[in-house]
């Protein structure tokens, strides 16, 4: 494939100029043809140049738009004169009259192009620089005027003209040339380099000078011989406007002077300074030659020389003033810089002398050549005492070898740096750990030695060691922390996964002790438990406290599992003895989970396995050891799935209430029901409350679940006529978690108002954990419930810790005797005595009693004999769905109870 390249504008214009010049030089085709080519070629070139400038102006903004537009109009004005000349000489075949239309167009170009050049943006200058620039312009103008006077003006005036107008037109040409060239050189001296139009403007300046020279040469020839169009002089005008065209067509690119920016600026300033003198020298040379040839010097000649001398003197005075101003400015800058350097030196000296580091410079043999005064504040020695001494001699026997080794390590490394920690003796005798940074600046002529930056890091090191110890140890017990436990276990697991076992321990009942006896007692208990754990483990085992009442043990040995079981047995045995806290002897059991590294892929899985085993031990009743079994993980997954399903159970309507009757033992009548929640899972079937109530409490789902149960139970009681046709007490269980989430009394009041349930027909049952957790807050909640008129019952009484201490404080109405006491009735008389004591205690406190878990007639008979008030149990009725419970309520249970007459 042939690729055609379009020739550039420069090549086209250059070739056109060369062809035109060759035609004018050879006179090809004769005089008439050559004149016609000269006239038409000049017309076309001026027209093209003017239009190109106007197009470029349309693409510019601001002053450059004005500049290009004025230059374009000037070229078109000259084109008008060329067109008039061509029509007269070529088309009409007549001699061009003088003065005429061509002269009007030619002279009109001068003010337009000059205005365009003066509109070009130039570099910013101070007022003094502007005055000097004006003087420079006047010098150039006077010099060019003198040259023009000698070469053109004087002969022109001497030759005379046919009319006054003709003389003025003739004088207008050289004077216009002087103006154009002066303006061009003036702009050239002040032109900003690096601008977008710098390159094209340089071509415009060259074109202006070319046109001025060509015009003056034409006038000179006109004065001395007959001249007509079509000669070699026409090439000057053609070439000048060709440069204008080329400038308008050239892309707007910056012209960068070679070398650094500072050099370019200096060259431009030198050119601007020398240009006026070059013009003056040229004018003086012309005047000398003219005087030598003609021996004449008229008044204008003398006036121009005098003006030049005055302008030179003025310029020198301005230069002198500028130099003085510059000198004062430089002196001020030097003084300012000197002051800055002195201030900087003083600051540096102050920083070095008062720095928290000791700065010293030593020779290769460790002789101290410089020592900052800060050494006295840091190590107690005055700087003057150390100067001239060898550092290795004064550093001491422990530090000297380390310093020598550090110096040797950077001896052959210019700018090498080494950091060493060395023990240095303070002047008061204390040994302080110091960090010494040694930099090899032996090859630096301003230092020629080793620079030592030394700082005392003794306190920082001790603090760091203390922080590390605190991070890896429990502040209360002194045992390892969770972080150290994990680190030790991870290291052991990396050495031999089969050779590590971990025990996770959780104290049973610690929360109740902590809440009832206070945190101080709980902390004292933990300290003693930690001491017993230390004595129970082997040497090398890691005992850690994770927080609260959770502990862990890392056991590493080839028989890790057997050793871990042995350690767990010793821990359990150590916990059998009561712990003395204050005036009390407390018995604490511990649930232990065991996991082996052989069953875990990483440390996280090992700890998770031990955690699962520990919770299995807790779920089995506590006070025991459980080893990890893979089925525990399946149980955990099942628990998580059950939790997710429970969150949706309320929305899906999978929950329902069953109602177990509460019977008056005196009359045999049903006086109420206890509402018990049941879950009909779509896939699992009936889920036992034992499987999901604990999950609900652990996850907080018990709060929405509890409200739903309360609402449904109240609605059912109202449906059965509670408060309207019969008295029917509806008992609803309340979890301790419901006391911890919001205002329970407010929620109960909302449900009562929503369902229309009589407040005195509602009984809220709660376990003793409510009394032992956040007692003051829970007491306030119970008092608010009592203020509503709700009956409050204590469920599972007798199974908790120290509950008798709270019965007098908490506003209870009912005590429910736990089934564990009822199960033993009918046999041992001591068990009957215990239940009788509970009944009497309740009556003494104004409470009624409910026996739960009645399984046979013998238990029922004993409870009647003991004057128990109410009863529940499977012997009376199992929990029933609402429809069956309503039927039982209507029919009654009198035949089953065999109530005596």
mmCIF file with all atom_site columns, N, CA and C in Angstrom, residues 15 98 104 157 199 204 310 313 332 408 417 447 468 492 500 507 519 525 613 711-712 755 848 852 900:
data_model
loop_
_atom_site.group_PDB
_atom_site.id
_atom_site.type_symbol
_atom_site.label_atom_id
_atom_site.label_alt_id
_atom_site.label_comp_id
_atom_site.label_asym_id
_atom_site.label_entity_id
_atom_site.label_seq_id
_atom_site.pdbx_PDB_ins_code
_atom_site.Cartn_x
_atom_site.Cartn_y
_atom_site.Cartn_z
_atom_site.occupancy
_atom_site.B_iso_or_equiv
_atom_site.pdbx_formal_charge
_atom_site.auth_seq_id
_atom_site.auth_comp_id
_atom_site.auth_asym_id
_atom_site.auth_atom_id
_atom_site.pdbx_PDB_model_num
ATOM 1  N N  . UNK A 1 15  ? 8.710   26.753  -1.003  1.00 0.00 ? 15  UNK A N  1
ATOM 2  C CA . UNK A 1 15  ? 8.855   26.481  -2.438  1.00 0.00 ? 15  UNK A CA 1
ATOM 3  C C  . UNK A 1 15  ? 8.266   27.627  -3.260  1.00 0.00 ? 15  UNK A C  1
ATOM 4  N N  . UNK A 1 98  ? 0.575   58.431  -8.972  1.00 0.00 ? 98  UNK A N  1
ATOM 5  C CA . UNK A 1 98  ? 1.154   58.682  -7.648  1.00 0.00 ? 98  UNK A CA 1
ATOM 6  C C  . UNK A 1 98  ? 0.842   60.112  -7.242  1.00 0.00 ? 98  UNK A C  1
ATOM 7  N N  . UNK A 1 104 ? -2.632  54.398  -0.466  1.00 0.00 ? 104 UNK A N  1
ATOM 8  C CA . UNK A 1 104 ? -3.535  54.405  0.689   1.00 0.00 ? 104 UNK A CA 1
ATOM 9  C C  . UNK A 1 104 ? -3.533  53.041  1.388   1.00 0.00 ? 104 UNK A C  1
ATOM 10 N N  . UNK A 1 157 ? 13.770  64.184  0.221   1.00 0.00 ? 157 UNK A N  1
ATOM 11 C CA . UNK A 1 157 ? 13.408  65.595  0.345   1.00 0.00 ? 157 UNK A CA 1
ATOM 12 C C  . UNK A 1 157 ? 14.154  66.434  -0.692  1.00 0.00 ? 157 UNK A C  1
ATOM 13 N N  . UNK A 1 199 ? 6.305   31.248  18.952  1.00 0.00 ? 199 UNK A N  1
ATOM 14 C CA . UNK A 1 199 ? 6.917   30.929  17.660  1.00 0.00 ? 199 UNK A CA 1
ATOM 15 C C  . UNK A 1 199 ? 6.318   31.720  16.513  1.00 0.00 ? 199 UNK A C  1
ATOM 16 N N  . UNK A 1 204 ? 6.277   36.862  12.811  1.00 0.00 ? 204 UNK A N  1
ATOM 17 C CA . UNK A 1 204 ? 5.671   38.157  12.504  1.00 0.00 ? 204 UNK A CA 1
ATOM 18 C C  . UNK A 1 204 ? 6.707   39.265  12.638  1.00 0.00 ? 204 UNK A C  1
ATOM 19 N N  . UNK A 1 310 ? 21.354  62.035  24.495  1.00 0.00 ? 310 UNK A N  1
ATOM 20 C CA . UNK A 1 310 ? 20.480  62.274  25.662  1.00 0.00 ? 310 UNK A CA 1
ATOM 21 C C  . UNK A 1 310 ? 19.815  60.983  26.112  1.00 0.00 ? 310 UNK A C  1
ATOM 22 N N  . UNK A 1 313 ? 22.291  58.765  27.848  1.00 0.00 ? 313 UNK A N  1
ATOM 23 C CA . UNK A 1 313 ? 22.544  59.233  29.220  1.00 0.00 ? 313 UNK A CA 1
ATOM 24 C C  . UNK A 1 313 ? 21.363  58.884  30.130  1.00 0.00 ? 313 UNK A C  1
ATOM 25 N N  . UNK A 1 332 ? 19.639  43.376  51.227  1.00 0.00 ? 332 UNK A N  1
ATOM 26 C CA . UNK A 1 332 ? 18.578  42.991  52.172  1.00 0.00 ? 332 UNK A CA 1
ATOM 27 C C  . UNK A 1 332 ? 18.359  41.475  52.164  1.00 0.00 ? 332 UNK A C  1
ATOM 28 N N  . UNK A 1 408 ? 33.177  -1.420  64.462  1.00 0.00 ? 408 UNK A N  1
ATOM 29 C CA . UNK A 1 408 ? 33.847  -2.261  63.476  1.00 0.00 ? 408 UNK A CA 1
ATOM 30 C C  . UNK A 1 408 ? 32.899  -2.646  62.340  1.00 0.00 ? 408 UNK A C  1
ATOM 31 N N  . UNK A 1 417 ? 25.056  2.852   59.100  1.00 0.00 ? 417 UNK A N  1
ATOM 32 C CA . UNK A 1 417 ? 24.393  3.100   60.379  1.00 0.00 ? 417 UNK A CA 1
ATOM 33 C C  . UNK A 1 417 ? 24.201  1.776   61.101  1.00 0.00 ? 417 UNK A C  1
ATOM 34 N N  . UNK A 1 447 ? 32.625  16.594  59.089  1.00 0.00 ? 447 UNK A N  1
ATOM 35 C CA . UNK A 1 447 ? 32.523  15.837  60.351  1.00 0.00 ? 447 UNK A CA 1
ATOM 36 C C  . UNK A 1 447 ? 33.815  15.077  60.632  1.00 0.00 ? 447 UNK A C  1
ATOM 37 N N  . UNK A 1 468 ? 4.059   -5.837  78.465  1.00 0.00 ? 468 UNK A N  1
ATOM 38 C CA . UNK A 1 468 ? 4.002   -7.196  77.917  1.00 0.00 ? 468 UNK A CA 1
ATOM 39 C C  . UNK A 1 468 ? 3.538   -8.176  78.975  1.00 0.00 ? 468 UNK A C  1
ATOM 40 N N  . UNK A 1 492 ? 2.707   -25.327 71.144  1.00 0.00 ? 492 UNK A N  1
ATOM 41 C CA . UNK A 1 492 ? 2.667   -26.764 71.399  1.00 0.00 ? 492 UNK A CA 1
ATOM 42 C C  . UNK A 1 492 ? 2.013   -27.513 70.248  1.00 0.00 ? 492 UNK A C  1
ATOM 43 N N  . UNK A 1 500 ? -0.615  -32.441 72.732  1.00 0.00 ? 500 UNK A N  1
ATOM 44 C CA . UNK A 1 500 ? -1.177  -31.317 73.479  1.00 0.00 ? 500 UNK A CA 1
ATOM 45 C C  . UNK A 1 500 ? -2.643  -31.595 73.771  1.00 0.00 ? 500 UNK A C  1
ATOM 46 N N  . UNK A 1 507 ? -16.607 -22.144 86.580  1.00 0.00 ? 507 UNK A N  1
ATOM 47 C CA . UNK A 1 507 ? -17.093 -22.367 87.936  1.00 0.00 ? 507 UNK A CA 1
ATOM 48 C C  . UNK A 1 507 ? -18.616 -22.427 87.927  1.00 0.00 ? 507 UNK A C  1
ATOM 49 N N  . UNK A 1 519 ? -18.906 -8.137  94.393  1.00 0.00 ? 519 UNK A N  1
ATOM 50 C CA . UNK A 1 519 ? -17.743 -8.404  93.532  1.00 0.00 ? 519 UNK A CA 1
ATOM 51 C C  . UNK A 1 519 ? -16.463 -8.601  94.328  1.00 0.00 ? 519 UNK A C  1
ATOM 52 N N  . UNK A 1 525 ? -12.692 -15.009 95.947  1.00 0.00 ? 525 UNK A N  1
ATOM 53 C CA . UNK A 1 525 ? -12.886 -16.417 95.607  1.00 0.00 ? 525 UNK A CA 1
ATOM 54 C C  . UNK A 1 525 ? -12.035 -16.812 94.406  1.00 0.00 ? 525 UNK A C  1
ATOM 55 N N  . UNK A 1 613 ? -16.979 -29.238 74.869  1.00 0.00 ? 613 UNK A N  1
ATOM 56 C CA . UNK A 1 613 ? -16.922 -30.250 75.929  1.00 0.00 ? 613 UNK A CA 1
ATOM 57 C C  . UNK A 1 613 ? -17.276 -29.647 77.279  1.00 0.00 ? 613 UNK A C  1
ATOM 58 N N  . UNK A 1 711 ? -49.598 -12.658 76.109  1.00 0.00 ? 711 UNK A N  1
ATOM 59 C CA . UNK A 1 711 ? -50.771 -12.162 75.384  1.00 0.00 ? 711 UNK A CA 1
ATOM 60 C C  . UNK A 1 711 ? -51.769 -13.279 75.104  1.00 0.00 ? 711 UNK A C  1
ATOM 61 N N  . UNK A 1 712 ? -51.288 -14.420 74.609  1.00 0.00 ? 712 UNK A N  1
ATOM 62 C CA . UNK A 1 712 ? -52.179 -15.537 74.290  1.00 0.00 ? 712 UNK A CA 1
ATOM 63 C C  . UNK A 1 712 ? -52.847 -16.097 75.534  1.00 0.00 ? 712 UNK A C  1
ATOM 64 N N  . UNK A 1 755 ? -55.733 -7.050  76.062  1.00 0.00 ? 755 UNK A N  1
ATOM 65 C CA . UNK A 1 755 ? -56.569 -8.254  76.113  1.00 0.00 ? 755 UNK A CA 1
ATOM 66 C C  . UNK A 1 755 ? -57.797 -8.100  77.000  1.00 0.00 ? 755 UNK A C  1
ATOM 67 N N  . UNK A 1 848 ? -49.388 -17.984 99.872  1.00 0.00 ? 848 UNK A N  1
ATOM 68 C CA . UNK A 1 848 ? -50.011 -19.284 99.661  1.00 0.00 ? 848 UNK A CA 1
ATOM 69 C C  . UNK A 1 848 ? -49.006 -20.210 99.002  1.00 0.00 ? 848 UNK A C  1
ATOM 70 N N  . UNK A 1 852 ? -46.110 -28.675 93.011  1.00 0.00 ? 852 UNK A N  1
ATOM 71 C CA . UNK A 1 852 ? -46.094 -29.072 91.608  1.00 0.00 ? 852 UNK A CA 1
ATOM 72 C C  . UNK A 1 852 ? -45.433 -30.432 91.460  1.00 0.00 ? 852 UNK A C  1
ATOM 73 N N  . UNK A 1 900 ? -63.088 -35.282 100.319 1.00 0.00 ? 900 UNK A N  1
ATOM 74 C CA . UNK A 1 900 ? -63.895 -35.760 101.442 1.00 0.00 ? 900 UNK A CA 1
ATOM 75 C C  . UNK A 1 900 ? -65.027 -34.808 101.757 1.00 0.00 ? 900 UNK A C  1
#
